[in-house]
Structures are given as structure tokens and as C-alpha cells.
PDB file of C-alpha atoms in Angstrom:
ATOM      1  CA  MET C  14      34.890  11.969 -16.280  1.00  0.00           C
ATOM      2  CA  ILE C  15      33.284  15.319 -17.172  1.00  0.00           C
ATOM      3  CA  ARG C  16      29.942  13.610 -17.767  1.00  0.00           C
ATOM      4  CA  ARG C  17      30.116  11.946 -14.350  1.00  0.00           C
ATOM      5  CA  PHE C  18      31.054  15.216 -12.659  1.00  0.00           C
ATOM      6  CA  PHE C  19      28.129  17.112 -14.170  1.00  0.00           C
ATOM      7  CA  ALA C  20      25.741  14.253 -13.369  1.00  0.00           C
ATOM      8  CA  PHE C  21      26.882  14.313  -9.736  1.00  0.00           C
ATOM      9  CA  VAL C  22      26.571  18.109  -9.429  1.00  0.00           C
ATOM     10  CA  LEU C  23      23.134  18.075 -11.081  1.00  0.00           C
ATOM     11  CA  ALA C  24      21.898  15.290  -8.790  1.00  0.00           C
ATOM     12  CA  VAL C  25      23.087  17.157  -5.693  1.00  0.00           C
ATOM     13  CA  GLY C  26      21.411  20.359  -6.875  1.00  0.00           C
ATOM     14  CA  LEU C  27      18.137  18.609  -7.721  1.00  0.00           C
ATOM     15  CA  THR C  28      18.099  16.787  -4.381  1.00  0.00           C
ATOM     16  CA  ALA C  29      18.627  20.054  -2.496  1.00  0.00           C
ATOM     17  CA  ALA C  30      15.858  21.720  -4.529  1.00  0.00           C
ATOM     18  CA  ALA C  31      13.502  18.821  -3.728  1.00  0.00           C
ATOM     19  CA  LEU C  32      14.163  19.126   0.003  1.00  0.00           C
ATOM     20  CA  PHE C  33      13.745  22.906  -0.026  1.00  0.00           C
ATOM     21  CA  MET C  34      10.434  22.607  -1.872  1.00  0.00           C
ATOM     22  CA  MET C  35       9.098  20.118   0.656  1.00  0.00           C
ATOM     23  CA  PHE C  36      10.450  22.105   3.616  1.00  0.00           C
ATOM     24  CA  PRO C  37      10.105  25.817   2.681  1.00  0.00           C
ATOM     25  CA  SER C  38      11.238  26.829   6.168  1.00  0.00           C
ATOM     26  CA  TRP C  39      14.652  25.312   5.413  1.00  0.00           C
ATOM     27  CA  LEU C  40      14.956  27.494   2.322  1.00  0.00           C
ATOM     28  CA  ASN C  41      14.008  30.573   4.342  1.00  0.00           C
ATOM     29  CA  ALA C  42      16.647  29.673   6.936  1.00  0.00           C
ATOM     30  CA  VAL C  43      19.422  29.001   4.403  1.00  0.00           C
ATOM     31  CA  ALA C  44      18.630  31.745   1.881  1.00  0.00           C
ATOM     32  CA  PRO C  45      16.131  34.250   3.313  1.00  0.00           C
ATOM     33  CA  GLU C  46      16.763  36.597   0.392  1.00  0.00           C
ATOM     34  CA  ILE C  47      15.119  34.136  -2.023  1.00  0.00           C
ATOM     35  CA  ASN C  48      11.448  35.005  -2.413  1.00  0.00           C
ATOM     36  CA  LEU C  49       9.788  32.574  -4.816  1.00  0.00           C
ATOM     37  CA  SER C  50       6.428  34.352  -4.605  1.00  0.00           C
ATOM     38  CA  ARG C  51       8.094  37.219  -6.459  1.00  0.00           C
ATOM     39  CA  TYR C  52       8.198  34.917  -9.491  1.00  0.00           C
ATOM     40  CA  GLY C  53       4.623  33.742  -9.054  1.00  0.00           C
ATOM     41  CA  ILE C  54       5.632  30.447  -7.419  1.00  0.00           C
ATOM     42  CA  ASP C  55       3.577  29.592  -4.348  1.00  0.00           C
ATOM     43  CA  ILE C  56       4.867  26.493  -2.581  1.00  0.00           C
ATOM     44  CA  SER C  57       2.792  26.901   0.569  1.00  0.00           C
ATOM     45  CA  ARG C  58       0.527  23.996  -0.486  1.00  0.00           C
ATOM     46  CA  LEU C  59       3.357  21.954  -1.944  1.00  0.00           C
ATOM     47  CA  ASP C  60       5.180  21.189   1.288  1.00  0.00           C
ATOM     48  CA  ILE C  61       5.514  17.642   2.541  1.00  0.00           C
ATOM     49  CA  TYR C  62       2.679  17.932   5.044  1.00  0.00           C
ATOM     50  CA  HIS C  63       0.156  18.026   2.199  1.00  0.00           C
ATOM     51  CA  PHE C  64       1.602  14.935   0.497  1.00  0.00           C
ATOM     52  CA  PRO C  65      -0.686  11.857   0.583  1.00  0.00           C
ATOM     53  CA  PHE C  66      -0.139   9.693   3.670  1.00  0.00           C
ATOM     54  CA  TYR C  67       2.738  11.805   4.988  1.00  0.00           C
ATOM     55  CA  GLY C  68       1.023  12.753   8.257  1.00  0.00           C
ATOM     56  CA  SER C  69       1.280  15.617  10.707  1.00  0.00           C
ATOM     57  CA  ALA C  70       4.305  14.805  12.883  1.00  0.00           C
ATOM     58  CA  GLY C  71       5.832  18.100  13.976  1.00  0.00           C
ATOM     59  CA  ARG C  72       2.804  20.148  12.927  1.00  0.00           C
ATOM     60  CA  ARG C  73       0.132  19.208  15.455  1.00  0.00           C
ATOM     61  CA  ALA C  74       1.786  21.428  18.045  1.00  0.00           C
ATOM     62  CA  GLU C  75       1.197  24.309  15.630  1.00  0.00           C
ATOM     63  CA  GLY C  76      -2.487  23.462  15.371  1.00  0.00           C
ATOM     64  CA  GLU C  77      -2.334  21.933  11.869  1.00  0.00           C
ATOM     65  CA  ASP C  78      -3.516  18.345  11.465  1.00  0.00           C
ATOM     66  CA  THR C  79      -3.440  16.795   7.979  1.00  0.00           C
ATOM     67  CA  GLY C  80      -4.234  13.308   9.251  1.00  0.00           C
ATOM     68  CA  PHE C  81      -2.282  10.392  10.692  1.00  0.00           C
ATOM     69  CA  GLY C  82       0.435   9.186   8.355  1.00  0.00           C
ATOM     70  CA  VAL C  83       3.871   7.690   7.828  1.00  0.00           C
ATOM     71  CA  SER C  84       5.668  10.525   9.628  1.00  0.00           C
ATOM     72  CA  ASP C  85       3.606   9.812  12.753  1.00  0.00           C
ATOM     73  CA  MET C  86       4.601   6.145  12.522  1.00  0.00           C
ATOM     74  CA  VAL C  87       8.270   7.090  12.171  1.00  0.00           C
ATOM     75  CA  GLU C  88       7.943   9.458  15.113  1.00  0.00           C
ATOM     76  CA  ALA C  89       6.475   6.635  17.195  1.00  0.00           C
ATOM     77  CA  TYR C  90       9.653   4.596  16.516  1.00  0.00           C
ATOM     78  CA  ALA C  91      12.029   7.508  17.191  1.00  0.00           C
ATOM     79  CA  ASP C  92      12.819   6.678  20.821  1.00  0.00           C
ATOM     80  CA  TYR C  93      13.292   2.986  19.997  1.00  0.00           C
ATOM     81  CA  VAL C  94      15.776   3.822  17.238  1.00  0.00           C
ATOM     82  CA  GLU C  95      17.582   6.534  19.179  1.00  0.00           C
ATOM     83  CA  LYS C  96      17.956   4.785  22.525  1.00  0.00           C
ATOM     84  CA  SER C  97      18.779   1.193  23.403  1.00  0.00           C
ATOM     85  CA  GLY C  98      16.544  -0.771  25.748  1.00  0.00           C
ATOM     86  CA  GLN C  99      13.325   0.787  24.463  1.00  0.00           C
ATOM     87  CA  THR C 100      10.244  -1.291  23.675  1.00  0.00           C
ATOM     88  CA  PRO C 101       9.223  -0.951  20.032  1.00  0.00           C
ATOM     89  CA  PRO C 102       5.692   0.315  19.391  1.00  0.00           C
ATOM     90  CA  SER C 103       3.086  -1.956  17.875  1.00  0.00           C
ATOM     91  CA  PHE C 104       3.297  -1.706  14.098  1.00  0.00           C
ATOM     92  CA  GLY C 105      -0.120  -3.348  13.789  1.00  0.00           C
ATOM     93  CA  ALA C 106      -1.740  -0.676  15.942  1.00  0.00           C
ATOM     94  CA  LEU C 107      -0.060   2.125  13.988  1.00  0.00           C
ATOM     95  CA  TRP C 108      -1.068   0.559  10.649  1.00  0.00           C
ATOM     96  CA  SER C 109      -4.651   0.147  11.852  1.00  0.00           C
ATOM     97  CA  ARG C 110      -4.746   3.821  12.783  1.00  0.00           C
ATOM     98  CA  LEU C 111      -3.399   4.770   9.353  1.00  0.00           C
ATOM     99  CA  MET C 112      -6.047   2.661   7.598  1.00  0.00           C
ATOM    100  CA  SER C 113      -8.848   4.188   9.701  1.00  0.00           C
ATOM    101  CA  ARG C 114      -8.369   7.693   8.292  1.00  0.00           C
ATOM    102  CA  ASP C 115     -11.652   9.343   7.324  1.00  0.00           C
ATOM    103  CA  ASP C 116     -10.187  10.393   3.968  1.00  0.00           C
ATOM    104  CA  LEU C 117      -8.488   7.057   3.228  1.00  0.00           C
ATOM    105  CA  ILE C 118     -10.003   6.523  -0.230  1.00  0.00           C
ATOM    106  CA  GLN C 119      -9.306  10.060  -1.470  1.00  0.00           C
ATOM    107  CA  THR C 120      -5.770   9.968  -0.060  1.00  0.00           C
ATOM    108  CA  LEU C 121      -5.122   6.569  -1.647  1.00  0.00           C
ATOM    109  CA  TYR C 122      -6.380   7.942  -4.962  1.00  0.00           C
ATOM    110  CA  ASP C 123      -4.008  10.942  -4.736  1.00  0.00           C
ATOM    111  CA  PHE C 124      -1.129   8.626  -3.813  1.00  0.00           C
ATOM    112  CA  MET C 125      -1.730   6.310  -6.784  1.00  0.00           C
ATOM    113  CA  ILE C 126      -2.040   9.199  -9.245  1.00  0.00           C
ATOM    114  CA  VAL C 127       1.259  10.683  -8.047  1.00  0.00           C
ATOM    115  CA  ALA C 128       2.929   7.238  -8.085  1.00  0.00           C
ATOM    116  CA  LEU C 129       1.840   6.565 -11.676  1.00  0.00           C
ATOM    117  CA  LEU C 130       2.891  10.016 -12.819  1.00  0.00           C
ATOM    118  CA  THR C 131       6.377   9.443 -11.411  1.00  0.00           C
ATOM    119  CA  ILE C 132       7.035   6.915 -14.209  1.00  0.00           C
ATOM    120  CA  PRO C 133       7.502   9.427 -17.079  1.00  0.00           C
ATOM    121  CA  VAL C 134       9.184  11.895 -14.717  1.00  0.00           C
ATOM    122  CA  TYR C 135      11.607   9.172 -13.601  1.00  0.00           C
ATOM    123  CA  MET C 136      12.458   8.442 -17.235  1.00  0.00           C
ATOM    124  CA  LEU C 137      13.487  12.064 -17.702  1.00  0.00           C
ATOM    125  CA  VAL C 138      15.376  12.223 -14.408  1.00  0.00           C
ATOM    126  CA  ARG C 139      17.297   9.068 -15.304  1.00  0.00           C
ATOM    127  CA  LEU C 140      18.356  10.577 -18.626  1.00  0.00           C
ATOM    128  CA  LEU C 141      19.453  13.840 -17.007  1.00  0.00           C
ATOM    129  CA  ALA C 142      21.750  12.416 -14.350  1.00  0.00           C
ATOM    130  CA  TYR C 143      20.912   9.100 -12.746  1.00  0.00           C
ATOM    131  CA  ASN C 144      21.813   6.702 -15.566  1.00  0.00           C
ATOM    132  CA  THR C 145      25.367   7.968 -15.210  1.00  0.00           C
ATOM    133  CA  LEU C 146      25.288   7.727 -11.414  1.00  0.00           C
ATOM    134  CA  TYR C 147      23.990   4.159 -11.499  1.00  0.00           C
ATOM    135  CA  GLU C 148      26.767   3.271 -13.944  1.00  0.00           C
ATOM    136  CA  MET C 149      29.264   4.727 -11.471  1.00  0.00           C
ATOM    137  CA  ALA C 150      27.746   2.713  -8.629  1.00  0.00           C
ATOM    138  CA  GLU C 151      27.691  -0.545 -10.617  1.00  0.00           C
ATOM    139  CA  SER C 152      31.399  -0.229 -11.452  1.00  0.00           C
ATOM    140  CA  THR C 153      32.527  -0.437  -7.804  1.00  0.00           C
ATOM    141  CA  MET C 154      33.158  -3.397  -5.481  1.00  0.00           C
ATOM    142  CA  TRP C 155      30.153  -5.266  -4.060  1.00  0.00           C
ATOM    143  CA  LEU C 156      29.854  -3.642  -0.621  1.00  0.00           C
ATOM    144  CA  ALA C 157      30.415  -0.138  -1.962  1.00  0.00           C
ATOM    145  CA  ARG C 158      28.097  -0.903  -4.880  1.00  0.00           C
ATOM    146  CA  VAL C 159      25.198  -1.746  -2.571  1.00  0.00           C
ATOM    147  CA  PHE C 160      25.637   1.452  -0.523  1.00  0.00           C
ATOM    148  CA  LEU C 161      26.105   3.662  -3.582  1.00  0.00           C
ATOM    149  CA  ARG C 162      23.112   2.065  -5.281  1.00  0.00           C
ATOM    150  CA  GLY C 163      21.056   2.874  -2.174  1.00  0.00           C
ATOM    151  CA  ILE C 164      22.262   6.498  -2.102  1.00  0.00           C
ATOM    152  CA  VAL C 165      21.493   7.007  -5.805  1.00  0.00           C
ATOM    153  CA  ALA C 166      18.052   5.399  -5.380  1.00  0.00           C
ATOM    154  CA  VAL C 167      17.304   7.708  -2.449  1.00  0.00           C
ATOM    155  CA  SER C 168      18.340  10.805  -4.391  1.00  0.00           C
ATOM    156  CA  ALA C 169      16.415   9.718  -7.502  1.00  0.00           C
ATOM    157  CA  SER C 170      13.321   9.056  -5.421  1.00  0.00           C
ATOM    158  CA  LEU C 171      13.470  12.465  -3.718  1.00  0.00           C
ATOM    159  CA  VAL C 172      13.926  14.317  -7.008  1.00  0.00           C
ATOM    160  CA  THR C 173      11.391  12.304  -9.020  1.00  0.00           C
ATOM    161  CA  VAL C 174       8.520  12.391  -6.540  1.00  0.00           C
ATOM    162  CA  SER C 175       9.069  16.045  -5.604  1.00  0.00           C
ATOM    163  CA  ALA C 176       8.998  17.067  -9.273  1.00  0.00           C
ATOM    164  CA  THR C 177       5.894  14.941  -9.855  1.00  0.00           C
ATOM    165  CA  TRP C 178       4.154  16.427  -6.817  1.00  0.00           C
ATOM    166  CA  PHE C 179       4.895  19.925  -8.119  1.00  0.00           C
ATOM    167  CA  LEU C 180       3.455  19.091 -11.553  1.00  0.00           C
ATOM    168  CA  TYR C 181       0.441  17.354 -10.026  1.00  0.00           C
ATOM    169  CA  LYS C 182      -0.496  20.238  -7.747  1.00  0.00           C
ATOM    170  CA  ARG C 183       0.419  23.105 -10.074  1.00  0.00           C
ATOM    171  CA  LEU C 184      -0.737  21.689 -13.412  1.00  0.00           C
ATOM    172  CA  LEU C 185      -2.926  18.609 -13.208  1.00  0.00           C
ATOM    173  CA  PHE C 186      -4.827  19.559 -10.048  1.00  0.00           C
ATOM    174  CA  GLN C 187      -5.195  23.309 -10.519  1.00  0.00           C
ATOM    175  CA  VAL C 188      -5.815  23.342 -14.277  1.00  0.00           C
ATOM    176  CA  ILE C 189      -7.431  20.029 -15.220  1.00  0.00           C
ATOM    177  CA  LEU C 190      -8.999  18.532 -12.111  1.00  0.00           C
ATOM    178  CA  GLN C 191     -10.548  21.719 -10.771  1.00  0.00           C
ATOM    179  CA  ASN C 192     -12.016  22.670 -14.153  1.00  0.00           C
ATOM    180  CA  ALA C 193     -13.464  19.182 -14.664  1.00  0.00           C
ATOM    181  CA  TYR C 194     -14.842  19.174 -11.131  1.00  0.00           C
ATOM    182  CA  SER C 195     -16.444  22.613 -11.557  1.00  0.00           C
ATOM    183  CA  TRP C 196     -18.067  21.552 -14.826  1.00  0.00           C
ATOM    184  CA  LEU C 197     -19.463  18.315 -13.363  1.00  0.00           C
ATOM    185  CA  THR C 198     -20.857  20.025 -10.243  1.00  0.00           C
ATOM    186  CA  GLN C 199     -23.039  22.145 -12.513  1.00  0.00           C
ATOM    187  CA  LEU C 200     -24.604  18.960 -13.922  1.00  0.00           C
ATOM    188  CA  THR C 201     -24.679  16.614 -10.948  1.00  0.00           C
ATOM    189  CA  SER C 202     -24.174  16.457  -7.198  1.00  0.00           C
ATOM    190  CA  VAL C 203     -20.905  17.455  -5.567  1.00  0.00           C
ATOM    191  CA  LYS C 204     -20.165  13.906  -4.395  1.00  0.00           C
ATOM    192  CA  PHE C 205     -20.825  12.398  -7.824  1.00  0.00           C
ATOM    193  CA  ALA C 206     -18.695  15.064  -9.499  1.00  0.00           C
ATOM    194  CA  LEU C 207     -15.768  14.349  -7.178  1.00  0.00           C
ATOM    195  CA  ASN C 208     -15.983  10.581  -7.663  1.00  0.00           C
ATOM    196  CA  ALA C 209     -16.450  10.850 -11.424  1.00  0.00           C
ATOM    197  CA  THR C 210     -13.491  13.222 -11.780  1.00  0.00           C
ATOM    198  CA  ASN C 211     -11.272  10.945  -9.707  1.00  0.00           C
ATOM    199  CA  ILE C 212     -12.226   7.814 -11.660  1.00  0.00           C
ATOM    200  CA  VAL C 213     -11.790   9.436 -15.071  1.00  0.00           C
ATOM    201  CA  ILE C 214      -8.404  10.963 -14.203  1.00  0.00           C
ATOM    202  CA  LEU C 215      -7.198   7.676 -12.715  1.00  0.00           C
ATOM    203  CA  LEU C 216      -8.284   5.676 -15.781  1.00  0.00           C
ATOM    204  CA  VAL C 217      -6.728   8.177 -18.187  1.00  0.00           C
ATOM    205  CA  THR C 218      -3.485   8.172 -16.191  1.00  0.00           C
ATOM    206  CA  VAL C 219      -3.313   4.370 -16.087  1.00  0.00           C
ATOM    207  CA  CYS C 220      -3.978   4.056 -19.833  1.00  0.00           C
ATOM    208  CA  ALA C 221      -1.453   6.775 -20.690  1.00  0.00           C
ATOM    209  CA  VAL C 222       1.243   5.239 -18.478  1.00  0.00           C
ATOM    210  CA  ILE C 223       0.668   1.738 -19.873  1.00  0.00           C
ATOM    211  CA  ALA C 224       0.825   3.077 -23.437  1.00  0.00           C
ATOM    212  CA  LEU C 225       4.050   4.924 -22.614  1.00  0.00           C
ATOM    213  CA  LEU C 226       5.604   1.837 -21.037  1.00  0.00           C
ATOM    214  CA  ARG C 227       4.679  -0.390 -23.970  1.00  0.00           C
ATOM    215  CA  ALA C 228       6.163   2.139 -26.371  1.00  0.00           C
ATOM    216  CA  THR C 229       9.433   2.592 -24.487  1.00  0.00           C
ATOM    217  CA  LEU C 230       9.866  -0.764 -22.713  1.00  0.00           C
ATOM    218  CA  PHE C 231      11.545   1.301 -20.005  1.00  0.00           C
ATOM    219  CA  ARG C 232      11.497  -1.453 -17.402  1.00  0.00           C
ATOM    220  CA  GLY C 233      10.811  -4.459 -19.539  1.00  0.00           C
ATOM    221  CA  SER C 234       7.244  -4.926 -18.244  1.00  0.00           C
ATOM    222  CA  VAL C 235       4.298  -2.775 -17.234  1.00  0.00           C
ATOM    223  CA  PHE C 236       3.985  -4.555 -13.879  1.00  0.00           C
ATOM    224  CA  THR C 237       7.628  -3.955 -12.954  1.00  0.00           C
ATOM    225  CA  SER C 238       7.375  -0.270 -13.806  1.00  0.00           C
ATOM    226  CA  ILE C 239       4.202   0.231 -11.780  1.00  0.00           C
ATOM    227  CA  LEU C 240       5.692  -1.725  -8.866  1.00  0.00           C
ATOM    228  CA  GLY C 241       8.779   0.480  -9.062  1.00  0.00           C
ATOM    229  CA  ALA C 242       6.629   3.616  -9.083  1.00  0.00           C
ATOM    230  CA  VAL C 243       4.712   2.574  -5.958  1.00  0.00           C
ATOM    231  CA  MET C 244       7.917   1.542  -4.171  1.00  0.00           C
ATOM    232  CA  ARG C 245       9.591   4.799  -5.211  1.00  0.00           C
ATOM    233  CA  THR C 246       6.752   6.885  -3.796  1.00  0.00           C
ATOM    234  CA  LEU C 247       6.602   4.896  -0.565  1.00  0.00           C
ATOM    235  CA  LEU C 248      10.367   5.229  -0.197  1.00  0.00           C
ATOM    236  CA  TYR C 249      10.026   8.958  -0.714  1.00  0.00           C
ATOM    237  CA  ILE C 250       7.504   9.361   2.119  1.00  0.00           C
ATOM    238  CA  VAL C 251       9.582   7.273   4.512  1.00  0.00           C
ATOM    239  CA  LEU C 252      12.809   9.099   3.597  1.00  0.00           C
ATOM    240  CA  ILE C 253      11.331  12.544   4.111  1.00  0.00           C
ATOM    241  CA  ALA C 254       9.783  11.425   7.402  1.00  0.00           C
ATOM    242  CA  VAL C 255      13.117  10.016   8.612  1.00  0.00           C
ATOM    243  CA  ILE C 256      14.961  13.192   7.620  1.00  0.00           C
ATOM    244  CA  SER C 257      12.349  15.385   9.311  1.00  0.00           C
ATOM    245  CA  ILE C 258      12.148  13.373  12.542  1.00  0.00           C
ATOM    246  CA  PHE C 259      15.815  12.451  13.026  1.00  0.00           C
ATOM    247  CA  ILE C 260      17.581  15.587  11.792  1.00  0.00           C
ATOM    248  CA  THR C 261      17.758  16.832  15.396  1.00  0.00           C
ATOM    249  CA  ARG C 262      18.351  13.360  16.880  1.00  0.00           C
ATOM    250  CA  MET C 263      21.630  12.332  15.288  1.00  0.00           C
ATOM    251  CA  THR C 264      23.360   9.791  17.506  1.00  0.00           C
ATOM    252  CA  THR C 265      25.680   6.896  16.715  1.00  0.00           C
ATOM    253  CA  ARG C 266      22.726   4.534  16.953  1.00  0.00           C
ATOM    254  CA  THR C 267      20.524   6.517  14.532  1.00  0.00           C
ATOM    255  CA  ILE C 268      23.412   6.885  12.064  1.00  0.00           C
ATOM    256  CA  LEU C 269      23.947   3.108  12.096  1.00  0.00           C
ATOM    257  CA  PHE C 270      20.230   2.573  11.484  1.00  0.00           C
ATOM    258  CA  MET C 271      20.357   4.959   8.506  1.00  0.00           C
ATOM    259  CA  LEU C 272      23.426   3.236   7.040  1.00  0.00           C
ATOM    260  CA  ALA C 273      21.663  -0.098   7.427  1.00  0.00           C
ATOM    261  CA  ALA C 274      18.610   1.389   5.668  1.00  0.00           C
ATOM    262  CA  LEU C 275      20.769   2.544   2.731  1.00  0.00           C
ATOM    263  CA  PHE C 276      22.251  -0.937   2.471  1.00  0.00           C
ATOM    264  CA  ALA C 277      18.764  -2.492   2.520  1.00  0.00           C
ATOM    265  CA  ILE C 278      17.518  -0.074  -0.161  1.00  0.00           C
ATOM    266  CA  GLY C 279      20.461  -0.994  -2.378  1.00  0.00           C
ATOM    267  CA  LEU C 280      19.725  -4.711  -1.970  1.00  0.00           C
ATOM    268  CA  VAL C 281      15.981  -4.308  -2.544  1.00  0.00           C
ATOM    269  CA  LYS C 282      16.604  -2.317  -5.710  1.00  0.00           C
ATOM    270  CA  ASP C 283      18.919  -4.985  -7.072  1.00  0.00           C
ATOM    271  CA  VAL C 284      16.352  -7.715  -6.362  1.00  0.00           C
ATOM    272  CA  PHE C 285      13.174  -6.011  -7.591  1.00  0.00           C
ATOM    273  CA  LEU C 286      14.442  -3.311  -9.974  1.00  0.00           C
ATOM    274  CA  PRO C 287      17.881  -4.345 -11.244  1.00  0.00           C
ATOM    275  CA  GLU C 288      19.712  -2.280 -13.821  1.00  0.00           C
ATOM    276  CA  LYS C 289      19.360  -3.521 -17.391  1.00  0.00           C
ATOM    277  CA  LYS C 290      23.115  -3.885 -17.816  1.00  0.00           C
ATOM    278  CA  ARG C 291      23.310  -6.154 -14.770  1.00  0.00           C
ATOM    279  CA  ARG C 292      20.441  -8.332 -16.014  1.00  0.00           C
ATOM    280  CA  ALA C 293      22.151  -8.767 -19.379  1.00  0.00           C
ATOM    281  CA  ARG C 294      25.336 -10.147 -17.919  1.00  0.00           C
TER     282      ARG C 294
END
């Protein structure tokens, strides 16, 4: 019981920290006395609007455009979700616009690096709190189990990807990538240096993750773990976009849509990424 209590409290705290890091304005509103820059922590470039494929919904009015992304797609569906009788927007047209970004390749590269790096971070996060929470969810009745599994998956995704994004931007990008890029630009062209740095980092990351997975057998197969990492990162972007867009649009209809989404997440997780204990039964 004590272990479950501490796991729950830790998960709540980590989830709140993840949201505050991605939305610094929320932290300023809730606790204006907290000044992270005093401790040498600058999260101005770590917010959600700089995350690969997130988009610029809510920021274009302020004159900041980081490219069309998932948040813009969610925003396009907002009226349809909030109000009955609305015509849904064309998903094909929105997807085509997303794929026509000028920086598509670089953004896809950043997304895949972050997704792969979530695998070791997720291992640690599971050990800290979420193994216990999943055990709690799996011990309940079927309907409750699906909802609880969805809630735990959402929290784990928020915490894992936020922590990975912090490490990527503060450590890998600032220390390793920039130094490698600076060194290569002295020898070759800027474009070649950027491409070479990206390819090398991606290959090293893939090899390191595969070696880690083979050593730990965390998910039973390399493919399943990589699939889970990509799904986890996609879920993260969609979740943050939904929270950002609908936080001021809470109606009975939107709440029902969100409950249905939690149920769907719980089902999808059980199909594609079931818990080891459940597979062994």
C-alpha cells in the first residue's frame, strides 16, 4: 500500500512538472515566485511549441510561427468536437499540409531521435513509478482496467517524452550536436556538415538503442520497443495539443470525447504493447 501511494504521488508530481516545462506560462501563473533561471535553467526553448511536429496553434496571433503541426490539426477539429452538427474538416487536406512543410526532413529527424531516446528514459520512468501503477490498473475489473490503463499510459507518455526532450535539448543538442556541427563546418560546407551530423547521430542512437534492447529484452523485441517509442511520442504530441486547445473549451461533449480517447488508448496499449504479466497468463 505504501509503495502504491508513493508511486501515485510521484507520478502526479512528474506529470505536473512535465506540463509546467512545456507550458512555462502555466508555471508563472501558478507559482510566480519560482524563477528557474536563478538556478541556470532556461526553459524558453524547451516549451512545446519547439517540439517536432507540434505546430503553432495559439502562437501565430503572437507573431511566432514554428510551422504547421499536430496542434493546428487538433485546432481545426475543435469546433467539430465541441459543437454538434458541425462538418468535420478534411483530414487528408490537413495531412497534406503537414507533409508539405519546408523543414519536413529535419523535423522528422528530430522526431525520430527523440522517439528513440524515449526508450531508455521510459525504462527508468517505469521503474520509478509506472510499473506499480500498471499493476494497480491490471488488478481492477475490465472496464475500469481499460480506463486506468489509458490514464497511466497518458501520464507515462507525458513524463517520458518531456524528460527526453529536456535531455535532448540541454545535453545532446547543446553539447554534442553543436560541437560536432561546428567541427564539421570548418572542414566542409554548412549543408554537408548538417546532414553528416544528423546521419551520424541517428545511426549511433539506433545502434545504441538496439544494443540496449537486446541486453535488457525490455519489450521482448526490438521492433515492438521502437513501435512503442514512436507511438508514445505521437501520443504525447496529440495529448499536449488536446490539453492546450480544449482547456478553455470544456463542455459535456468534449469531456465525453476525452473519456472515449482514454478508453481507446487503454485498448490500443493492450493490443500493441501489453504488459508482460498479462501476456504470460
